[in-house]
Tab-separated table of C-alpha atoms and ligand atoms in Angstrom:
chain	number	residue	atom	x	y	z
A	1	MET	CA	36.666	15.860	5.028
A	2	GLU	CA	35.088	16.293	8.491
A	3	LYS	CA	31.441	16.228	9.534
A	4	LEU	CA	29.842	19.671	9.710
A	5	ASN	CA	29.996	20.989	13.276
A	6	LEU	CA	26.719	21.687	15.005
A	7	ASN	CA	26.654	24.635	17.393
A	8	PRO	CA	25.254	23.580	20.782
A	9	GLU	CA	21.797	25.103	21.285
A	10	ALA	CA	20.083	26.107	24.517
A	11	PRO	CA	16.315	25.478	24.568
A	12	GLU	CA	14.323	28.599	23.740
A	13	PRO	CA	12.957	30.479	26.808
A	14	GLY	CA	10.154	28.610	28.579
A	15	ARG	CA	10.895	25.407	26.641
A	16	VAL	CA	12.238	23.566	29.682
A	17	ASP	CA	9.237	24.567	31.842
A	18	ARG	CA	6.805	23.467	29.144
A	19	HIS	CA	8.706	20.201	28.822
A	20	LEU	CA	8.677	19.495	32.541
A	21	HIS	CA	4.990	20.373	32.675
A	22	ALA	CA	4.276	17.980	29.805
A	23	LEU	CA	6.326	15.268	31.505
A	24	ASP	CA	4.179	15.728	34.628
A	25	TYR	CA	1.090	15.156	32.481
A	26	VAL	CA	2.435	11.816	31.228
A	27	ARG	CA	3.580	10.857	34.725
A	28	ASN	CA	0.035	11.552	35.883
A	29	GLU	CA	-1.395	9.474	33.004
A	30	LEU	CA	0.784	6.637	34.363
A	31	GLY	CA	-0.804	7.028	37.795
A	32	ASN	CA	2.516	8.522	38.979
A	33	ASP	CA	4.171	5.127	38.590
A	34	GLU	CA	7.725	6.559	38.633
A	35	LYS	CA	9.263	3.130	37.950
A	36	LYS	CA	7.241	2.673	34.759
A	37	PHE	CA	7.845	6.309	33.772
A	38	GLU	CA	11.622	5.913	34.039
A	39	SER	CA	11.660	2.494	32.369
A	40	ILE	CA	9.843	3.876	29.310
A	41	ILE	CA	12.405	6.686	28.947
A	42	ARG	CA	15.304	4.219	29.357
A	43	ASN	CA	13.823	1.810	26.800
A	44	VAL	CA	13.227	4.595	24.279
A	45	GLN	CA	16.834	5.741	24.770
A	46	THR	CA	18.159	2.269	23.935
A	47	LEU	CA	16.106	1.968	20.753
A	48	GLN	CA	18.698	2.598	18.032
A	49	VAL	CA	17.650	2.381	14.380
A	50	ALA	CA	20.116	1.922	11.516
A	51	ILE	CA	20.177	4.373	8.613
A	52	PRO	CA	20.277	3.029	5.021
A	53	SER	CA	23.342	4.252	3.133
A	54	TRP	CA	21.187	4.252	-0.006
A	55	ALA	CA	18.751	6.832	1.315
A	56	LEU	CA	20.941	9.898	1.926
A	57	GLY	CA	20.249	11.356	-1.494
A	58	THR	CA	17.010	12.255	-3.157
A	59	GLY	CA	15.318	9.114	-4.448
A	60	GLY	CA	13.289	9.033	-7.597
A	61	THR	CA	10.783	7.043	-9.541
A	62	ARG	CA	10.771	6.003	-13.196
A	63	PHE	CA	8.934	9.236	-13.823
A	64	GLY	CA	11.602	11.482	-12.434
A	65	ARG	CA	14.107	12.445	-9.761
A	66	PHE	CA	14.511	15.952	-8.324
A	67	PRO	CA	17.882	16.170	-6.477
A	68	GLY	CA	17.963	18.766	-3.694
A	69	GLY	CA	21.733	19.412	-3.734
A	70	GLY	CA	24.495	18.735	-1.214
A	71	GLU	CA	24.077	14.973	-1.525
A	72	PRO	CA	26.950	12.819	-0.195
A	73	ARG	CA	29.312	11.973	-3.074
A	74	ASN	CA	30.967	8.964	-1.447
A	75	LEU	CA	30.811	6.592	1.528
A	76	GLU	CA	32.863	8.948	3.695
A	77	GLU	CA	30.342	11.779	3.240
A	78	LYS	CA	27.457	9.347	3.881
A	79	ILE	CA	29.061	8.461	7.210
A	80	GLU	CA	29.321	12.202	8.000
A	81	ASP	CA	25.620	12.702	7.261
A	82	ILE	CA	24.683	9.803	9.533
A	83	ALA	CA	26.988	11.164	12.236
A	84	LEU	CA	24.969	14.407	11.990
A	85	LEU	CA	21.698	12.490	12.412
A	86	SER	CA	23.194	10.655	15.397
A	87	GLU	CA	24.372	13.889	17.044
A	88	LEU	CA	21.003	15.565	16.538
A	89	SER	CA	18.713	12.672	17.523
A	90	ARG	CA	20.795	10.184	19.531
A	91	ALA	CA	18.434	7.639	17.926
A	92	THR	CA	20.872	6.059	15.494
A	93	GLN	CA	24.451	4.761	15.743
A	94	SER	CA	24.607	2.467	12.747
A	95	ILE	CA	24.487	2.169	8.981
A	96	SER	CA	23.148	-0.464	6.592
A	97	LEU	CA	25.431	-0.635	3.570
A	98	HIS	CA	24.509	-1.653	0.040
A	99	ILE	CA	27.117	-3.302	-2.191
A	100	PRO	CA	28.128	-2.265	-4.853
A	101	TRP	CA	26.494	1.156	-4.266
A	102	ASP	CA	28.847	1.705	-1.272
A	103	ILE	CA	32.014	-0.308	-1.878
A	104	PRO	CA	34.585	0.934	0.678
A	105	LYS	CA	37.845	1.856	-1.113
A	106	ASP	CA	39.847	1.580	2.133
A	107	THR	CA	38.112	-0.551	4.781
A	108	THR	CA	40.614	0.413	7.499
A	109	ALA	CA	40.057	4.128	6.861
A	110	ILE	CA	36.291	3.592	6.855
A	111	ARG	CA	36.437	1.676	10.161
A	112	GLN	CA	38.509	4.500	11.668
A	113	LYS	CA	36.032	7.087	10.445
A	114	LEU	CA	33.115	5.050	11.848
A	115	GLY	CA	34.963	4.674	15.153
A	116	HIS	CA	35.679	8.403	15.239
A	117	TYR	CA	31.920	9.109	15.184
A	118	GLY	CA	30.921	6.167	17.397
A	119	LEU	CA	29.116	4.506	14.488
A	120	PHE	CA	29.136	0.938	13.191
A	121	ILE	CA	27.841	-1.059	10.228
A	122	ASP	CA	24.833	-3.145	11.285
A	123	SER	CA	24.325	-5.104	8.056
A	124	VAL	CA	25.594	-5.310	4.476
A	125	ASN	CA	23.067	-5.714	1.631
A	126	SER	CA	23.868	-7.636	-1.554
A	127	ASN	CA	22.518	-6.545	-4.926
A	128	THR	CA	21.670	-9.062	-7.609
A	129	PHE	CA	18.761	-6.963	-8.860
A	130	GLN	CA	20.946	-4.800	-11.149
A	131	ASP	CA	23.579	-5.740	-13.732
A	132	GLN	CA	26.939	-4.099	-13.059
A	133	GLU	CA	29.315	-2.749	-15.724
A	134	GLY	CA	31.257	-5.642	-17.297
A	135	GLN	CA	29.167	-8.305	-15.553
A	136	LEU	CA	29.386	-11.637	-17.397
A	137	HIS	CA	25.835	-12.921	-16.859
A	138	SER	CA	22.691	-10.772	-16.652
A	139	TYR	CA	20.195	-10.996	-13.795
A	140	LYS	CA	17.359	-10.031	-16.165
A	141	PHE	CA	15.678	-13.364	-15.541
A	142	GLY	CA	16.770	-13.772	-11.953
A	143	SER	CA	19.833	-14.417	-9.864
A	144	LEU	CA	19.815	-17.060	-7.101
A	145	CYS	CA	16.759	-18.682	-8.731
A	146	HIS	CA	18.184	-18.707	-12.254
A	147	LEU	CA	18.004	-22.069	-14.021
A	148	ASP	CA	21.441	-21.388	-15.566
A	149	ASN	CA	24.169	-22.628	-13.233
A	150	ASP	CA	26.624	-19.899	-14.262
A	151	VAL	CA	24.213	-17.098	-13.384
A	152	ARG	CA	23.515	-18.614	-9.969
A	153	LYS	CA	27.243	-19.137	-9.348
A	154	GLN	CA	27.878	-15.479	-10.212
A	155	ALA	CA	25.135	-14.328	-7.819
A	156	ILE	CA	26.389	-16.619	-5.041
A	157	ALA	CA	29.943	-15.309	-5.569
A	158	HIS	CA	28.647	-11.747	-5.224
A	159	ASN	CA	27.013	-12.567	-1.878
A	160	LEU	CA	30.214	-14.225	-0.626
A	161	GLU	CA	32.100	-11.076	-1.651
A	162	VAL	CA	29.570	-8.952	0.278
A	163	ILE	CA	30.070	-11.146	3.365
A	164	GLU	CA	33.833	-10.426	3.085
A	165	TYR	CA	33.197	-6.669	2.870
A	166	GLY	CA	31.012	-7.016	5.940
A	167	LYS	CA	33.714	-8.810	7.861
A	168	ALA	CA	36.289	-6.165	6.821
A	169	LEU	CA	33.916	-3.480	8.132
A	170	GLY	CA	33.068	-5.258	11.373
A	171	THR	CA	29.652	-6.794	10.692
A	172	SER	CA	28.680	-10.431	10.237
A	173	SER	CA	25.131	-9.651	9.135
A	174	LEU	CA	24.130	-10.137	5.476
A	175	THR	CA	20.790	-8.846	4.168
A	176	ILE	CA	19.422	-10.427	0.990
A	177	TRP	CA	16.489	-9.110	-0.995
A	178	LEU	CA	15.868	-10.837	-4.332
A	179	SER	CA	13.985	-9.154	-7.166
A	180	ASP	CA	13.756	-12.656	-8.701
A	181	GLY	CA	10.311	-13.403	-10.103
A	182	SER	CA	8.207	-13.467	-13.249
A	183	ASN	CA	6.028	-11.053	-15.179
A	184	PHE	CA	3.827	-13.537	-16.988
A	185	PRO	CA	2.025	-16.840	-16.280
A	186	GLY	CA	4.065	-19.786	-17.527
A	187	GLN	CA	7.365	-17.918	-17.247
A	188	HIS	CA	8.418	-19.716	-14.036
A	189	HIS	CA	8.189	-23.277	-12.746
A	190	PHE	CA	7.420	-22.150	-9.211
A	191	ARG	CA	8.929	-25.211	-7.436
A	192	LYS	CA	12.089	-25.281	-9.559
A	193	VAL	CA	12.922	-21.608	-8.937
A	194	TYR	CA	12.217	-22.112	-5.212
A	195	GLU	CA	14.567	-25.134	-5.109
A	196	LYS	CA	17.299	-23.282	-7.047
A	197	THR	CA	16.989	-20.327	-4.673
A	198	LEU	CA	17.232	-22.602	-1.643
A	199	ASP	CA	20.329	-24.359	-3.035
A	200	SER	CA	21.974	-20.975	-3.651
A	201	LEU	CA	21.054	-19.672	-0.192
A	202	LYS	CA	22.561	-22.752	1.423
A	203	PHE	CA	25.902	-22.008	-0.282
A	204	ILE	CA	25.791	-18.438	0.973
A	205	TYR	CA	24.699	-19.573	4.445
A	206	GLN	CA	27.736	-21.858	4.694
A	207	ALA	CA	30.006	-18.841	4.109
A	208	LEU	CA	28.568	-16.835	7.015
A	209	PRO	CA	30.941	-16.194	9.957
A	210	GLU	CA	30.365	-18.280	13.140
A	211	ASP	CA	28.406	-15.417	14.718
A	212	GLY	CA	26.924	-14.455	11.361
A	213	SER	CA	23.284	-13.738	10.515
A	214	LEU	CA	21.334	-13.849	7.272
A	215	LEU	CA	18.324	-11.519	7.003
A	216	LEU	CA	16.039	-12.715	4.195
A	217	GLU	CA	13.623	-10.068	2.917
A	218	TYR	CA	10.331	-10.869	1.115
A	219	LYS	CA	8.287	-8.734	-1.298
A	220	PRO	CA	4.968	-9.548	-3.045
A	221	TYR	CA	5.697	-7.653	-6.275
A	222	GLU	CA	8.047	-5.149	-8.081
A	223	PRO	CA	10.104	-5.250	-10.118
A	224	ASN	CA	8.299	-8.430	-11.180
A	225	PHE	CA	4.552	-8.130	-11.408
A	226	TYR	CA	3.171	-11.711	-11.777
A	227	SER	CA	5.179	-13.611	-9.160
A	228	MET	CA	8.166	-13.103	-6.880
A	229	VAL	CA	10.224	-16.135	-5.762
A	230	ILE	CA	10.062	-14.860	-2.137
A	231	PRO	CA	6.675	-13.020	-2.055
A	232	ASP	CA	5.691	-13.407	1.594
A	233	TRP	CA	6.844	-14.089	5.155
A	234	GLY	CA	5.929	-17.772	4.867
A	235	THR	CA	8.272	-18.380	1.947
A	236	SER	CA	11.090	-16.464	3.602
A	237	TYR	CA	10.417	-18.455	6.816
A	238	THR	CA	10.603	-21.865	5.118
A	239	LEU	CA	13.819	-20.890	3.325
A	240	CYS	CA	15.335	-19.650	6.600
A	241	GLN	CA	14.340	-22.850	8.375
A	242	ALA	CA	15.920	-24.925	5.607
A	243	CYS	CA	19.149	-22.896	5.805
A	244	GLY	CA	19.693	-22.905	9.551
A	245	LYS	CA	19.253	-20.951	12.766
A	246	LYS	CA	21.384	-17.975	11.629
A	247	ALA	CA	18.799	-17.190	8.920
A	248	ASN	CA	15.799	-15.071	9.883
A	249	VAL	CA	12.995	-13.159	8.217
A	250	LEU	CA	13.331	-9.428	7.424
A	251	VAL	CA	10.027	-7.531	7.495
A	252	ASP	CA	9.996	-4.475	5.207
A	253	LEU	CA	6.770	-2.642	6.123
A	254	GLY	CA	6.221	-1.650	2.479
A	255	HIS	CA	6.404	-5.234	1.238
A	256	HIS	CA	2.820	-6.258	1.958
A	257	LEU	CA	-0.338	-6.358	-0.109
A	258	PRO	CA	-2.932	-3.714	0.868
A	259	ASN	CA	-4.656	-4.284	4.252
A	260	THR	CA	-2.213	-6.982	5.347
A	261	ASN	CA	-2.193	-7.379	9.145
A	262	ILE	CA	1.569	-6.861	9.549
A	263	GLU	CA	1.475	-6.885	13.376
A	264	GLN	CA	0.083	-10.433	13.264
A	265	ILE	CA	2.976	-11.478	10.983
A	266	VAL	CA	5.384	-9.934	13.503
A	267	SER	CA	3.667	-11.824	16.338
A	268	ARG	CA	3.863	-15.085	14.365
A	269	LEU	CA	7.564	-14.672	13.510
A	270	LEU	CA	8.348	-13.854	17.157
A	271	HIS	CA	6.415	-16.964	18.144
A	272	LEU	CA	8.395	-19.070	15.645
A	273	GLY	CA	11.699	-17.484	16.775
A	274	ARG	CA	12.501	-16.249	13.257
A	275	LEU	CA	11.957	-12.496	13.371
A	276	GLY	CA	15.306	-11.153	12.128
A	277	GLY	CA	14.526	-7.493	11.706
A	278	PHE	CA	12.714	-4.612	10.081
A	279	HIS	CA	13.019	-2.199	7.203
A	280	PHE	CA	10.895	0.636	8.523
A	281	ASN	CA	9.083	2.954	6.108
A	282	GLY	CA	5.605	4.310	5.449
A	283	SER	CA	3.266	3.394	2.626
A	284	GLN	CA	-0.268	4.172	1.433
A	285	TYR	CA	-0.424	1.689	-1.424
A	286	GLY	CA	2.716	-0.386	-2.234
A	287	ASP	CA	6.441	-0.148	-1.587
A	288	ASP	CA	6.132	3.645	-1.360
A	289	ASP	CA	9.177	4.000	0.966
A	290	LEU	CA	7.704	7.091	2.633
A	291	THR	CA	8.487	8.442	6.108
A	292	THR	CA	7.894	5.725	8.725
A	293	GLY	CA	4.576	5.980	10.551
A	294	VAL	CA	3.420	8.980	8.544
A	295	VAL	CA	0.467	7.208	6.872
A	296	LYS	CA	-0.421	4.423	9.379
A	297	PRO	CA	0.816	5.463	12.869
A	298	PHE	CA	-1.675	3.123	14.598
A	299	GLN	CA	-0.311	0.115	12.675
A	300	LEU	CA	3.264	1.049	13.657
A	301	PHE	CA	2.080	1.272	17.295
A	302	LEU	CA	0.499	-2.211	17.031
A	303	ILE	CA	3.733	-3.612	15.546
A	304	PHE	CA	5.742	-2.235	18.473
A	305	LEU	CA	3.098	-3.588	20.851
A	306	GLU	CA	3.817	-7.086	19.523
A	307	LEU	CA	7.555	-6.468	20.046
A	308	VAL	CA	7.037	-5.175	23.608
A	309	PHE	CA	4.712	-8.062	24.548
A	310	GLY	CA	6.958	-10.598	22.799
A	311	LYS	CA	9.906	-9.364	24.861
A	312	ALA	CA	7.826	-9.440	28.056
A	313	GLU	CA	7.008	-13.077	27.246
A	314	GLY	CA	10.691	-13.904	26.706
A	315	LEU	CA	10.445	-14.074	22.890
A	316	ASP	CA	13.527	-11.923	22.338
A	317	ASN	CA	15.717	-14.350	20.422
A	318	PRO	CA	17.069	-13.749	17.755
A	319	LYS	CA	18.017	-10.118	18.444
A	320	VAL	CA	15.817	-7.997	16.171
A	321	ALA	CA	17.604	-5.612	13.766
A	322	TYR	CA	15.919	-2.215	13.450
A	323	MET	CA	16.686	-0.458	10.144
A	324	ILE	CA	15.037	2.233	8.041
A	325	ASP	CA	14.604	1.625	4.301
A	326	ALA	CA	13.123	4.672	2.659
A	327	SER	CA	13.432	6.789	-0.456
A	328	HIS	CA	12.947	10.530	-0.424
A	329	ASN	CA	11.325	12.009	-3.531
A	330	THR	CA	10.046	15.340	-2.174
A	331	LYS	CA	11.480	15.709	1.369
A	332	ASP	CA	15.072	16.591	2.278
A	333	PRO	CA	16.644	13.151	2.907
A	334	LEU	CA	18.066	14.063	6.324
A	335	GLU	CA	14.882	15.801	7.482
A	336	ASP	CA	12.870	12.748	6.357
A	337	LEU	CA	15.147	10.403	8.295
A	338	LEU	CA	14.864	12.590	11.425
A	339	ASP	CA	11.060	12.377	11.079
A	340	SER	CA	11.190	8.592	10.751
A	341	LEU	CA	13.432	8.232	13.820
A	342	GLU	CA	11.046	10.406	15.853
A	343	ASN	CA	7.942	8.495	14.656
A	344	ILE	CA	9.540	5.118	15.417
A	345	ARG	CA	10.458	6.138	18.969
A	346	THR	CA	7.001	7.663	19.445
A	347	ALA	CA	5.283	4.400	18.416
A	348	TYR	CA	7.575	2.446	20.760
A	349	ALA	CA	6.877	4.799	23.721
A	350	LYS	CA	3.107	4.467	23.183
A	351	ALA	CA	3.422	0.667	23.096
A	352	LEU	CA	5.398	0.726	26.357
A	353	LEU	CA	2.509	2.629	27.972
A	354	VAL	CA	0.071	-0.256	27.543
A	355	ASP	CA	-0.844	-2.045	30.779
A	356	ARG	CA	-0.280	-5.657	29.638
A	357	GLU	CA	-1.901	-7.229	32.699
A	358	LYS	CA	-5.071	-5.183	32.274
A	359	LEU	CA	-5.167	-6.113	28.576
A	360	VAL	CA	-4.694	-9.830	29.241
A	361	GLN	CA	-7.528	-9.697	31.811
A	362	ALA	CA	-9.843	-8.049	29.253
A	363	GLN	CA	-8.811	-10.660	26.639
A	364	GLU	CA	-9.547	-13.522	29.026
A	365	LYS	CA	-12.987	-12.010	29.751
A	366	ASN	CA	-13.543	-11.476	25.971
A	367	ASP	CA	-14.201	-7.856	26.917
A	368	VAL	CA	-13.370	-6.599	23.444
A	369	VAL	CA	-14.498	-3.030	24.220
A	370	GLU	CA	-12.206	-2.778	27.264
A	371	ALA	CA	-9.299	-4.391	25.377
A	372	GLU	CA	-9.604	-1.933	22.493
A	373	LYS	CA	-10.001	1.004	24.892
A	374	ILE	CA	-6.746	0.089	26.682
A	375	LEU	CA	-4.895	0.263	23.352
A	376	ARG	CA	-6.685	3.427	22.206
A	377	ASN	CA	-5.834	5.279	25.447
A	378	ALA	CA	-2.160	4.442	25.080
A	379	PHE	CA	-2.143	5.396	21.410
A	380	LEU	CA	-3.889	8.713	22.103
A	381	THR	CA	-1.464	9.628	24.918
A	382	ASP	CA	0.989	12.357	23.863
A	383	VAL	CA	4.342	10.673	24.521
A	384	ARG	CA	6.444	13.309	22.751
A	385	PRO	CA	7.739	14.612	26.139
A	386	LEU	CA	9.073	11.095	26.877
A	387	VAL	CA	10.785	10.888	23.480
A	388	THR	CA	12.274	14.361	23.982
A	389	GLU	CA	13.446	13.482	27.502
A	390	ALA	CA	15.109	10.296	26.209
A	391	ARG	CA	16.922	12.319	23.538
A	392	ILE	CA	17.987	15.147	25.863
A	393	ARG	CA	19.314	12.737	28.510
A	394	ALA	CA	21.465	11.134	25.786
A	395	GLY	CA	22.902	14.520	24.789
A	396	GLY	CA	20.690	14.996	21.731
A	397	PHE	CA	19.234	18.335	20.599
A	398	TRP	CA	15.924	19.740	21.852
A	399	ASP	CA	14.596	20.154	18.312
A	400	PRO	CA	16.666	18.179	15.767
A	401	LEU	CA	14.657	19.353	12.761
A	402	GLY	CA	14.656	22.965	14.027
A	403	THR	CA	18.427	22.837	14.503
A	404	PHE	CA	18.981	21.228	11.055
A	405	ARG	CA	17.077	24.130	9.476
A	406	GLY	CA	18.154	26.829	11.938
A	407	GLN	CA	21.842	26.125	11.324
A	408	ASP	CA	21.324	25.914	7.514
A	409	ILE	CA	22.869	22.455	7.345
A	410	ARG	CA	21.556	21.712	3.835
A	411	LYS	CA	22.819	25.099	2.530
A	412	LYS	CA	26.256	24.396	4.058
A	413	LEU	CA	26.315	20.892	2.506
A	414	ILE	CA	25.418	22.406	-0.883
A	415	SER	CA	28.216	24.979	-0.541
A	416	ILE	CA	30.675	22.105	0.111
A	417	ARG	CA	29.298	19.409	-2.232
A	418	GLY	CA	27.521	21.494	-4.863
A	419	GLU	CA	23.952	21.674	-6.184
A	420	LYS	CA	24.352	18.715	-8.526
A	421	SER	CA	26.122	16.161	-6.279
A	422	LEU	CA	24.303	12.822	-6.537
A	423	ALA	CA	24.465	10.044	-3.936
A	424	THR	CA	24.587	6.391	-5.004
A	425	GLY	CA	21.478	4.414	-4.125
A	426	LEU	CA	17.839	4.351	-5.030
B	501	LRH	C1	13.559	-3.638	-2.110
B	501	LRH	C2	14.239	-3.040	-0.905
B	501	LRH	C3	15.429	-3.821	-0.415
B	501	LRH	C4	16.629	-3.035	-0.809
B	501	LRH	C5	16.123	-2.014	-1.662
B	501	LRH	C6	16.911	-0.791	-1.615
B	501	LRH	O1	12.376	-2.963	-2.378
B	501	LRH	O2	13.314	-2.828	0.094
B	501	LRH	O3	15.499	-3.810	0.962
B	501	LRH	O4	17.671	-3.735	-1.165
B	501	LRH	O5	14.777	-1.805	-1.295
B	502	MN	MN1	13.802	-3.110	2.161
């Protein structure tokens, strides 16, 4: 099966003039600093965000799931959908895989298909938060933290298997999120389950390839609602430190208690040299997995500001992995992912606008009004022309969402895959 072909599209009449006019406005906002103008466009072009293989179908909640039809029925069709997103947006070239939701039947064929579309696997995710058919030991009471040796051994073996799939598919990055935790006081001995988890992680860490990386994700609650073994960045950080320098903290934006200052956590992890990567998504309350930047665009801007300043201060090791982790209950999955890619690049472009010198001067004078104004001006600047220019220069479409709808992509996918096709994943 081949990816659907997109018909090239010329911009509608007057679109180019409007675009050039809008670019002039931004150039003017930058005091006609051509060097800065061009560097922002180049940086936005290089920002590539991985697409989660588990978010190409319609997600659901325990209350219901409303599939929209034409969902990818296997890994091959998921790769085709991501190739479509890449062709439209030029903002993604890679896929995060989840095992066993996306076990490749023929790794060579999958690598060829990825190569054919210029895509690659950026990380493989293990899954010890669900019991698989025929599994010997249940993860009901945990996996890597389990007090029963056999359960831990089974969970460790699964992660080693996932590392092998990664190697066969060309990635040496393993992402671990543990649902391990407790629902009631007294259920867990907090230190014991931490120690068991650390022991297990060390086994897995030893199995990583020489150039391997372990991304350790934290989450304050769900599916356990009294305690999680890895509830916050600090716990993930101490476990990573104890494992070794290949282990770094994965920040899922939805994995924070309300009103958490996530940009400060990002700044701290950059400072400590342990920021491994992101799972981008949007949330109003908890792990809502909504479109990135749709609810709190200013927070996303502040997070990218920490990344831009960190880089400017030489804090760019380890290389940060940018990935989306979302679930689409009411939006078309591909339209939602296009929105997230656009919002992520928009937040990055606004952060690149900020005059760091001016801000540092205001900070050193404790001129809090001036400091805040510098950020507000950048955030309120319409950078969409820069994001469009970055996409067009890379051969992307003028209006990815408009093209997706205008060329009836979803209808065509439904005609090929059917109304009832369901993708594996959340
Ligand atoms: C857990 C999580 C984790 C994935 C899963 C799909 O909430 O964010 O990253 O494994 O979602
Ligand atoms: Mn996540």
